[in-house]
mmCIF file of C-alpha atoms in Angstrom:
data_model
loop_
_atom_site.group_PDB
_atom_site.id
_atom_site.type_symbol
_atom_site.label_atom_id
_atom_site.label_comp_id
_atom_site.label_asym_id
_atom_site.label_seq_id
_atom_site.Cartn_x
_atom_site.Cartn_y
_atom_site.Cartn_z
ATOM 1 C CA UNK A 1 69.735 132.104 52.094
ATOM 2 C CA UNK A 2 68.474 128.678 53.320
ATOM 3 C CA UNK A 3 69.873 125.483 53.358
ATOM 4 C CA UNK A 4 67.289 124.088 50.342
ATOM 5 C CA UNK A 5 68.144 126.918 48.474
ATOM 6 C CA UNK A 6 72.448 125.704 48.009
ATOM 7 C CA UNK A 7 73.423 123.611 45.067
ATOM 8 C CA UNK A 8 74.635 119.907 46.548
ATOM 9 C CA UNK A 9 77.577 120.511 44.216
ATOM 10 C CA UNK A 10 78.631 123.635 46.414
ATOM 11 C CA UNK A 11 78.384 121.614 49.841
ATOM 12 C CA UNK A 12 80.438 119.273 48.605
ATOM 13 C CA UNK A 13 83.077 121.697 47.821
ATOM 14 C CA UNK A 14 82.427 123.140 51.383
ATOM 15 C CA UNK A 15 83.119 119.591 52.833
ATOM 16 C CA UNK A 16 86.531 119.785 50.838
ATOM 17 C CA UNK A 17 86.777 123.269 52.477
ATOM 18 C CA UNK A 18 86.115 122.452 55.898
ATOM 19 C CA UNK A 19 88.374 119.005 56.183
ATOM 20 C CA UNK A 20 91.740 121.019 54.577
ATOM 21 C CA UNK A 21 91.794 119.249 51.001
ATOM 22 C CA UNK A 22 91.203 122.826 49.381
ATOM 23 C CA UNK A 23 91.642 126.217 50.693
ATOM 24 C CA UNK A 24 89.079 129.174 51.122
ATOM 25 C CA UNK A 25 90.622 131.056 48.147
ATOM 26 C CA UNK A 26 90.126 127.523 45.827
ATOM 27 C CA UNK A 27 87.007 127.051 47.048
ATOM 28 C CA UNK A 28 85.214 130.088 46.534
ATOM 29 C CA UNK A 29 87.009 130.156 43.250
ATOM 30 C CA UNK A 30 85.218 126.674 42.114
ATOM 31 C CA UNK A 31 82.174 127.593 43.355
ATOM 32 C CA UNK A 32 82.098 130.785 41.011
ATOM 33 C CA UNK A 33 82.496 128.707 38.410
ATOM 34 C CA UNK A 34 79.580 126.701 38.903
ATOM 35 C CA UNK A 35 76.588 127.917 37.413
ATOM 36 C CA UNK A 36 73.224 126.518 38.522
ATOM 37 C CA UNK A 37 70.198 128.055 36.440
ATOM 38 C CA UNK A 38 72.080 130.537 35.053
ATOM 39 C CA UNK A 39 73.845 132.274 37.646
ATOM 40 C CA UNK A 40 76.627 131.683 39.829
ATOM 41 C CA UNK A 41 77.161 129.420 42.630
ATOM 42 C CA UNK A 42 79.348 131.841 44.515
ATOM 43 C CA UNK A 43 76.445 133.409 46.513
ATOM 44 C CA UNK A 44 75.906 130.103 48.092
ATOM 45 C CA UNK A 45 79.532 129.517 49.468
ATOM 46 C CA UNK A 46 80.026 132.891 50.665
ATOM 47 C CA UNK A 47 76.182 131.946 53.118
ATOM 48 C CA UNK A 48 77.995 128.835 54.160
ATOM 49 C CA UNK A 49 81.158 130.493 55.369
ATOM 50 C CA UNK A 50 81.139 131.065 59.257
ATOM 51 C CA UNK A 51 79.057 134.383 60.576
ATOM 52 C CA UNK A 52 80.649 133.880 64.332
ATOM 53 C CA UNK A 53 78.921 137.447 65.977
ATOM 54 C CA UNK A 54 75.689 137.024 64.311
ATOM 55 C CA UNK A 55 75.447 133.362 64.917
ATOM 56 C CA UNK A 56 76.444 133.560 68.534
ATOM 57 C CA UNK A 57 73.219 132.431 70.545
ATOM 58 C CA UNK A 58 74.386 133.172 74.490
ATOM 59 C CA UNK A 59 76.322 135.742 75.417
ATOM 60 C CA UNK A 60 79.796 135.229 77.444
ATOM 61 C CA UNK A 61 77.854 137.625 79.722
ATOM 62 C CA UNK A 62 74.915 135.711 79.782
ATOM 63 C CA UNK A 63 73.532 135.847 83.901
ATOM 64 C CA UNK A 64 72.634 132.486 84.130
ATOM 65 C CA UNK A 65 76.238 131.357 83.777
ATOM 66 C CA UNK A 66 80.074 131.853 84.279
ATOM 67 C CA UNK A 67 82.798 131.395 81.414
ATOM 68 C CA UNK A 68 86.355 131.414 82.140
ATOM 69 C CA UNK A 69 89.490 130.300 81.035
ATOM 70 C CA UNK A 70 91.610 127.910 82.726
ATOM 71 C CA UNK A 71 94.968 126.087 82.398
ATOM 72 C CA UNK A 72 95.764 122.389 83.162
ATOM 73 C CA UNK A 73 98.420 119.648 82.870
ATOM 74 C CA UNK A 74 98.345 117.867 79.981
ATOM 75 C CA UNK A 75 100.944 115.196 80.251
ATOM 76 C CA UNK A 76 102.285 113.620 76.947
ATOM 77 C CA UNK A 77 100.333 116.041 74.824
ATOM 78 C CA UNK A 78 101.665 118.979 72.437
ATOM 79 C CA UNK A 79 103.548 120.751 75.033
ATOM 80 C CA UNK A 80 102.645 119.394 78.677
ATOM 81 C CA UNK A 81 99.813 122.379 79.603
ATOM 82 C CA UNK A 82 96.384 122.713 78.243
ATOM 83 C CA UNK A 83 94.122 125.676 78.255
ATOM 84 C CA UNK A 84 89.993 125.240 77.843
ATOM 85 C CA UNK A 85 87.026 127.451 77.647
ATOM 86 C CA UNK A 86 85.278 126.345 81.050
ATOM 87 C CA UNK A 87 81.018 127.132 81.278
ATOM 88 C CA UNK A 88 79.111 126.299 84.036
ATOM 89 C CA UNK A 89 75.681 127.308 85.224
ATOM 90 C CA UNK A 90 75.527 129.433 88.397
ATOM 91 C CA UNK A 91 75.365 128.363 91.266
ATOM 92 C CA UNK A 92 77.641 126.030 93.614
ATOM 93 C CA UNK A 93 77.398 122.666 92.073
ATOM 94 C CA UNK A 94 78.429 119.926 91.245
ATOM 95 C CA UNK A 95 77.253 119.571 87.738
ATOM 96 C CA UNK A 96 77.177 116.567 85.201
ATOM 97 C CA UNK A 97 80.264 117.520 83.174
ATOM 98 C CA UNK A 98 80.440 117.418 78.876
ATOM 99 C CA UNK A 99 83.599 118.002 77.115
ATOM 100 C CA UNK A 100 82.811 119.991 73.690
ATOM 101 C CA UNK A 101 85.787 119.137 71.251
ATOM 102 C CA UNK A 102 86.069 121.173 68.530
ATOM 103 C CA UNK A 103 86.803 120.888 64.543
ATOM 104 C CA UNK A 104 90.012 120.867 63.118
ATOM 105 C CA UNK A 105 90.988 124.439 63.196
ATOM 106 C CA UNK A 106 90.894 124.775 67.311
ATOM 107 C CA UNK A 107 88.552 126.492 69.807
ATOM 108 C CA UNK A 108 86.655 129.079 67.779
ATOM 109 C CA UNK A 109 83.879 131.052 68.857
ATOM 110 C CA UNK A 110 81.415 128.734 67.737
ATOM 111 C CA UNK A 111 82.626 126.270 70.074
ATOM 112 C CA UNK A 112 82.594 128.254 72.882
ATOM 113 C CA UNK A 113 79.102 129.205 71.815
ATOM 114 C CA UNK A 114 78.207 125.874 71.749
ATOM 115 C CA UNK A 115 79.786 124.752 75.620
ATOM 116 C CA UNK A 116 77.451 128.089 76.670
ATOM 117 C CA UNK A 117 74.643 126.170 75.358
ATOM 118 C CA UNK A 118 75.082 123.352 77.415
ATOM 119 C CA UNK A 119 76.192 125.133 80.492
ATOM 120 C CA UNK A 120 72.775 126.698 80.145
ATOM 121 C CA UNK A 121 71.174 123.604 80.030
ATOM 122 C CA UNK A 122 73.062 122.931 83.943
ATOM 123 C CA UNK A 123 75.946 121.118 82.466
ATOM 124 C CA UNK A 124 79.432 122.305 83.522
ATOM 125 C CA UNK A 125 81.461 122.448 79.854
ATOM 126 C CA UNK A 126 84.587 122.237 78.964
ATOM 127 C CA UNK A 127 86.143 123.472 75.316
ATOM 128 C CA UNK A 128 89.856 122.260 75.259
ATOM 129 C CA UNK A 129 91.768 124.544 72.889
ATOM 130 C CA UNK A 130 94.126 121.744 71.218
ATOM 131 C CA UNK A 131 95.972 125.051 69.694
ATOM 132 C CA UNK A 132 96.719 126.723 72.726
ATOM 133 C CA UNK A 133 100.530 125.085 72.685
ATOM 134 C CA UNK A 134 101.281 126.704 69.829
ATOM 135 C CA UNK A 135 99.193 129.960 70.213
ATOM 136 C CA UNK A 136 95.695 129.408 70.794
ATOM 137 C CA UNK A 137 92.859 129.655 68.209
ATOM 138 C CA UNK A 138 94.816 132.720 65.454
ATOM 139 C CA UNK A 139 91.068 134.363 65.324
ATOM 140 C CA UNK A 140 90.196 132.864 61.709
ATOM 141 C CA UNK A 141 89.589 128.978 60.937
ATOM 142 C CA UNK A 142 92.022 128.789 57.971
ATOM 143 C CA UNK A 143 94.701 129.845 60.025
ATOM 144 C CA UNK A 144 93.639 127.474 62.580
ATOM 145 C CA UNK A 145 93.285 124.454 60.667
ATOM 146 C CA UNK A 146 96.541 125.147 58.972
ATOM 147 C CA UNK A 147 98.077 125.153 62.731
ATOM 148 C CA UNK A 148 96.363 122.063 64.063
ATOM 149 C CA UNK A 149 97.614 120.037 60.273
ATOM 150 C CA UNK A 150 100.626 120.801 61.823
ATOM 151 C CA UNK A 151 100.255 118.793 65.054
ATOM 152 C CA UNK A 152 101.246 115.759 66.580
ATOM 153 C CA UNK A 153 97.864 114.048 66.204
ATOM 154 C CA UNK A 154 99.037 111.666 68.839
ATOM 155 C CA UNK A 155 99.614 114.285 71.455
ATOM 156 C CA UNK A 156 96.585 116.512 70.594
ATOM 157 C CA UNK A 157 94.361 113.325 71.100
ATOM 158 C CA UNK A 158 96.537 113.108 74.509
ATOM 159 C CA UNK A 159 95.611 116.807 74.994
ATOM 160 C CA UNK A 160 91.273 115.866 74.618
ATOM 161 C CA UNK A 161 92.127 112.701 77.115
ATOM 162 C CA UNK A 162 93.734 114.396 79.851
ATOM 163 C CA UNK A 163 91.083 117.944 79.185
ATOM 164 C CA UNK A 164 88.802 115.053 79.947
ATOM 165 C CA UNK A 165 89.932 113.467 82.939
ATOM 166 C CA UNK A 166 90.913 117.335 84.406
ATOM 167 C CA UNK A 167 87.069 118.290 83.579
ATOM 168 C CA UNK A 168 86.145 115.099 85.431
ATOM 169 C CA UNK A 169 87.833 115.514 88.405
ATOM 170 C CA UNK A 170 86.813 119.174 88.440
ATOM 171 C CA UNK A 171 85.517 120.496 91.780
ATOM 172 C CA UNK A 172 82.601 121.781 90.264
ATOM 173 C CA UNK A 173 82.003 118.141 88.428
ATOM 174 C CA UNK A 174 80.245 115.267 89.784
ATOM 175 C CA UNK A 175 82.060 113.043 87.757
ATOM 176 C CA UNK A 176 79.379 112.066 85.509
ATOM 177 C CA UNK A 177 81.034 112.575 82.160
ATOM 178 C CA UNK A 178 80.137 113.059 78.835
ATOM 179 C CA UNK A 179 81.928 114.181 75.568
ATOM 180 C CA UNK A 180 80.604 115.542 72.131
ATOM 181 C CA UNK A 181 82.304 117.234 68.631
ATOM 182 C CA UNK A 182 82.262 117.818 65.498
ATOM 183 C CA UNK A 183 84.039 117.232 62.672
ATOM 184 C CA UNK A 184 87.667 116.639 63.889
ATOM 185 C CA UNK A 185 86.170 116.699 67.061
ATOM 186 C CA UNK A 186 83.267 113.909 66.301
ATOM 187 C CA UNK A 187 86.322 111.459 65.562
ATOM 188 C CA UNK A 188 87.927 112.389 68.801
ATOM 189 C CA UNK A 189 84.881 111.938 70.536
ATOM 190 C CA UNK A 190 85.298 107.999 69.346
ATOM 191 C CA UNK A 191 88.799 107.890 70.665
ATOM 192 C CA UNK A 192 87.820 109.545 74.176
ATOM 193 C CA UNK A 193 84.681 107.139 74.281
ATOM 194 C CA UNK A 194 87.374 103.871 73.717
ATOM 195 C CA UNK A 195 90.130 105.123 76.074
ATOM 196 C CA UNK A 196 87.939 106.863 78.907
ATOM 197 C CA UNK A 197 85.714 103.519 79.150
ATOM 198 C CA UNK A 198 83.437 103.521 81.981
ATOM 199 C CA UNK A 199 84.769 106.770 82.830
ATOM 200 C CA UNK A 200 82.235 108.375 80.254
ATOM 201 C CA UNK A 201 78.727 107.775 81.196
ATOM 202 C CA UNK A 202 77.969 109.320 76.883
ATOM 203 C CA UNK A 203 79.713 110.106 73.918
ATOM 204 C CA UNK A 204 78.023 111.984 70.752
ATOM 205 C CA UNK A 205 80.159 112.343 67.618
ATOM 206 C CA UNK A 206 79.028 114.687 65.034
ATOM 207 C CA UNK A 207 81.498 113.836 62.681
ATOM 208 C CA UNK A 208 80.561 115.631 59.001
#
Protein backbone atom coordinates (compact mmCIF):
# COMPACT_ATOMS: atom_id res chain seq x y z
CA UNK A 1 0.00 0.00 0.00
CA UNK A 2 1.20 3.56 -0.83
CA UNK A 3 1.11 6.59 0.91
CA UNK A 4 -1.83 8.20 -1.63
CA UNK A 5 -3.67 5.26 -1.17
CA UNK A 6 -4.33 5.99 3.22
CA UNK A 7 -7.36 7.91 4.29
CA UNK A 8 -6.01 11.48 5.96
CA UNK A 9 -8.44 10.52 8.72
CA UNK A 10 -6.22 7.34 9.52
CA UNK A 11 -2.83 9.43 9.64
CA UNK A 12 -4.20 11.51 11.88
CA UNK A 13 -5.04 8.80 14.21
CA UNK A 14 -1.42 7.50 13.55
CA UNK A 15 -0.08 10.97 14.69
CA UNK A 16 -2.21 10.37 17.97
CA UNK A 17 -0.50 6.91 17.91
CA UNK A 18 2.93 7.85 17.48
CA UNK A 19 3.04 11.04 20.12
CA UNK A 20 1.35 8.64 23.17
CA UNK A 21 -2.27 10.33 23.26
CA UNK A 22 -3.78 6.81 22.22
CA UNK A 23 -2.41 3.41 22.34
CA UNK A 24 -1.82 0.76 19.49
CA UNK A 25 -4.81 -1.33 20.69
CA UNK A 26 -7.18 2.19 20.48
CA UNK A 27 -5.85 3.03 17.49
CA UNK A 28 -6.22 0.20 15.36
CA UNK A 29 -9.57 -0.12 16.99
CA UNK A 30 -10.71 3.51 15.54
CA UNK A 31 -9.33 2.96 12.47
CA UNK A 32 -11.60 -0.25 11.95
CA UNK A 33 -14.26 1.73 12.46
CA UNK A 34 -13.69 4.05 9.81
CA UNK A 35 -15.03 3.15 6.64
CA UNK A 36 -13.82 4.93 3.50
CA UNK A 37 -15.75 3.70 0.24
CA UNK A 38 -17.15 1.00 1.77
CA UNK A 39 -14.59 -0.88 3.45
CA UNK A 40 -12.54 -0.56 6.37
CA UNK A 41 -9.81 1.68 7.27
CA UNK A 42 -7.96 -0.93 9.25
CA UNK A 43 -5.82 -2.13 6.28
CA UNK A 44 -4.29 1.24 6.18
CA UNK A 45 -3.08 1.45 9.90
CA UNK A 46 -1.82 -1.94 10.07
CA UNK A 47 0.76 -0.53 6.46
CA UNK A 48 1.66 2.38 8.65
CA UNK A 49 2.78 0.40 11.66
CA UNK A 50 6.67 -0.10 11.74
CA UNK A 51 8.15 -3.14 9.37
CA UNK A 52 11.83 -2.75 11.16
CA UNK A 53 13.62 -6.08 9.13
CA UNK A 54 12.07 -5.33 5.89
CA UNK A 55 12.61 -1.65 6.08
CA UNK A 56 16.18 -1.90 7.20
CA UNK A 57 18.30 -0.38 4.21
CA UNK A 58 22.21 -1.18 5.45
CA UNK A 59 23.11 -3.93 7.14
CA UNK A 60 24.99 -3.77 10.73
CA UNK A 61 27.39 -5.89 8.63
CA UNK A 62 27.53 -3.67 5.93
CA UNK A 63 31.70 -3.58 4.71
CA UNK A 64 31.89 -0.13 4.20
CA UNK A 65 31.37 0.59 7.89
CA UNK A 66 31.73 -0.32 11.66
CA UNK A 67 28.75 -0.22 14.30
CA UNK A 68 29.33 -0.61 17.86
CA UNK A 69 28.07 0.13 21.05
CA UNK A 70 29.62 2.30 23.48
CA UNK A 71 29.12 3.74 27.01
CA UNK A 72 29.77 7.34 28.23
CA UNK A 73 29.31 9.76 31.16
CA UNK A 74 26.39 11.49 31.15
CA UNK A 75 26.49 13.86 34.04
CA UNK A 76 23.10 15.22 35.40
CA UNK A 77 21.11 12.99 33.11
CA UNK A 78 18.74 9.89 34.01
CA UNK A 79 21.30 7.96 35.80
CA UNK A 80 24.95 9.47 35.20
CA UNK A 81 26.05 6.84 32.10
CA UNK A 82 24.84 6.86 28.60
CA UNK A 83 25.01 4.16 26.03
CA UNK A 84 24.75 5.04 21.96
CA UNK A 85 24.73 3.17 18.77
CA UNK A 86 28.17 4.52 17.30
CA UNK A 87 28.59 4.21 12.99
CA UNK A 88 31.40 5.30 11.30
CA UNK A 89 32.75 4.70 7.84
CA UNK A 90 35.97 2.66 7.59
CA UNK A 91 38.82 3.79 7.67
CA UNK A 92 41.02 5.90 10.28
CA UNK A 93 39.42 9.24 10.34
CA UNK A 94 38.49 11.84 11.63
CA UNK A 95 35.03 12.26 10.35
CA UNK A 96 32.43 15.21 10.50
CA UNK A 97 30.30 13.88 13.37
CA UNK A 98 26.00 13.89 13.38
CA UNK A 99 24.12 12.93 16.37
CA UNK A 100 20.78 10.98 15.23
CA UNK A 101 18.20 11.46 18.17
CA UNK A 102 15.52 9.35 18.12
CA UNK A 103 11.50 9.49 18.71
CA UNK A 104 9.94 9.13 21.83
CA UNK A 105 10.06 5.47 22.42
CA UNK A 106 14.18 5.22 22.46
CA UNK A 107 16.81 3.82 20.05
CA UNK A 108 14.92 1.42 17.80
CA UNK A 109 16.15 -0.22 14.87
CA UNK A 110 15.08 2.34 12.63
CA UNK A 111 17.31 4.69 14.20
CA UNK A 112 20.16 2.78 14.07
CA UNK A 113 19.26 2.20 10.46
CA UNK A 114 19.15 5.60 9.93
CA UNK A 115 22.93 6.61 11.79
CA UNK A 116 24.15 3.57 9.15
CA UNK A 117 22.91 5.77 6.51
CA UNK A 118 24.88 8.56 7.34
CA UNK A 119 27.95 6.72 8.38
CA UNK A 120 27.78 5.53 4.80
CA UNK A 121 27.66 8.78 3.55
CA UNK A 122 31.48 9.31 5.66
CA UNK A 123 29.85 10.77 8.66
CA UNK A 124 30.79 9.22 12.04
CA UNK A 125 27.04 8.79 13.88
CA UNK A 126 26.02 8.64 16.97
CA UNK A 127 22.34 7.18 18.23
CA UNK A 128 22.11 7.97 22.04
CA UNK A 129 19.72 5.45 23.59
CA UNK A 130 17.89 7.95 26.17
CA UNK A 131 16.37 4.43 27.58
CA UNK A 132 19.40 2.74 28.26
CA UNK A 133 19.17 3.95 32.23
CA UNK A 134 16.32 2.20 32.67
CA UNK A 135 16.86 -0.79 30.26
CA UNK A 136 17.57 0.15 26.87
CA UNK A 137 15.11 0.17 23.92
CA UNK A 138 12.35 -3.14 25.41
CA UNK A 139 12.41 -4.36 21.50
CA UNK A 140 8.80 -2.84 20.64
CA UNK A 141 7.96 1.08 20.43
CA UNK A 142 4.90 0.94 22.75
CA UNK A 143 6.87 -0.37 25.38
CA UNK A 144 9.41 2.15 24.69
CA UNK A 145 7.44 5.16 24.59
CA UNK A 146 5.64 4.08 27.67
CA UNK A 147 9.33 3.97 29.36
CA UNK A 148 10.66 7.26 28.05
CA UNK A 149 6.78 9.06 29.35
CA UNK A 150 8.22 8.00 32.33
CA UNK A 151 11.42 10.09 32.32
CA UNK A 152 12.84 13.03 33.70
CA UNK A 153 12.56 15.09 30.51
CA UNK A 154 15.09 17.38 32.05
CA UNK A 155 17.74 14.76 32.44
CA UNK A 156 17.05 12.86 29.16
CA UNK A 157 17.58 16.29 27.32
CA UNK A 158 20.89 16.32 29.65
CA UNK A 159 21.49 12.76 28.34
CA UNK A 160 21.27 14.16 24.12
CA UNK A 161 23.66 17.26 25.42
CA UNK A 162 26.37 15.44 26.95
CA UNK A 163 25.89 12.20 23.90
CA UNK A 164 26.68 15.34 21.98
CA UNK A 165 29.58 16.84 23.41
CA UNK A 166 31.10 12.91 24.02
CA UNK A 167 30.45 12.37 20.06
CA UNK A 168 32.26 15.68 19.57
CA UNK A 169 35.17 15.13 21.33
CA UNK A 170 35.33 11.61 19.92
CA UNK A 171 38.75 10.50 18.63
CA UNK A 172 37.38 9.52 15.53
CA UNK A 173 35.49 13.17 15.25
CA UNK A 174 36.85 16.24 13.88
CA UNK A 175 34.70 18.21 15.84
CA UNK A 176 32.55 19.44 13.19
CA UNK A 177 29.15 18.69 14.64
CA UNK A 178 25.87 18.25 13.55
CA UNK A 179 22.56 16.88 15.07
CA UNK A 180 19.21 15.61 13.46
CA UNK A 181 15.68 13.68 14.81
CA UNK A 182 12.57 13.05 14.57
CA UNK A 183 9.66 13.39 16.28
CA UNK A 184 10.72 13.60 20.00
CA UNK A 185 13.95 13.76 18.64
CA UNK A 186 13.24 16.84 16.03
CA UNK A 187 12.33 18.93 19.30
CA UNK A 188 15.52 17.88 20.93
CA UNK A 189 17.36 18.70 18.03
CA UNK A 190 16.07 22.54 18.82
CA UNK A 191 17.24 22.29 22.37
CA UNK A 192 20.83 20.82 21.37
CA UNK A 193 21.01 23.55 18.51
CA UNK A 194 20.26 26.50 21.52
CA UNK A 195 22.53 24.99 24.22
CA UNK A 196 25.49 23.55 21.98
CA UNK A 197 25.75 27.12 20.14
CA UNK A 198 28.67 27.42 18.00
CA UNK A 199 29.53 24.06 19.01
CA UNK A 200 27.10 22.70 16.21
CA UNK A 201 28.17 23.70 12.83
CA UNK A 202 23.92 22.17 11.72
CA UNK A 203 20.91 21.15 13.24
CA UNK A 204 17.86 19.41 11.22
CA UNK A 205 14.65 18.76 13.17
CA UNK A 206 12.16 16.51 11.68
CA UNK A 207 9.70 17.04 14.13
CA UNK A 208 6.10 15.30 12.85
Amino acid sequence: MHQQDIDQQVFDLYDEYCHGFIDRREFLSRAAAITIAGVSALAMAQALLPRYVEAQTISFTDERIKGLYVEYPSPGGTSGNMRGYLAQPKGDGPFAAVVVIHENRGLNPYIEDVARRVAVEGFVALAPDGLYPVGGYPGNDDDGRNLQAKLDQAKLRTDMLNSARFLKSHAFSTGKLGVTGFCWGGGTTNYLAVALGADAEAAVSQSL
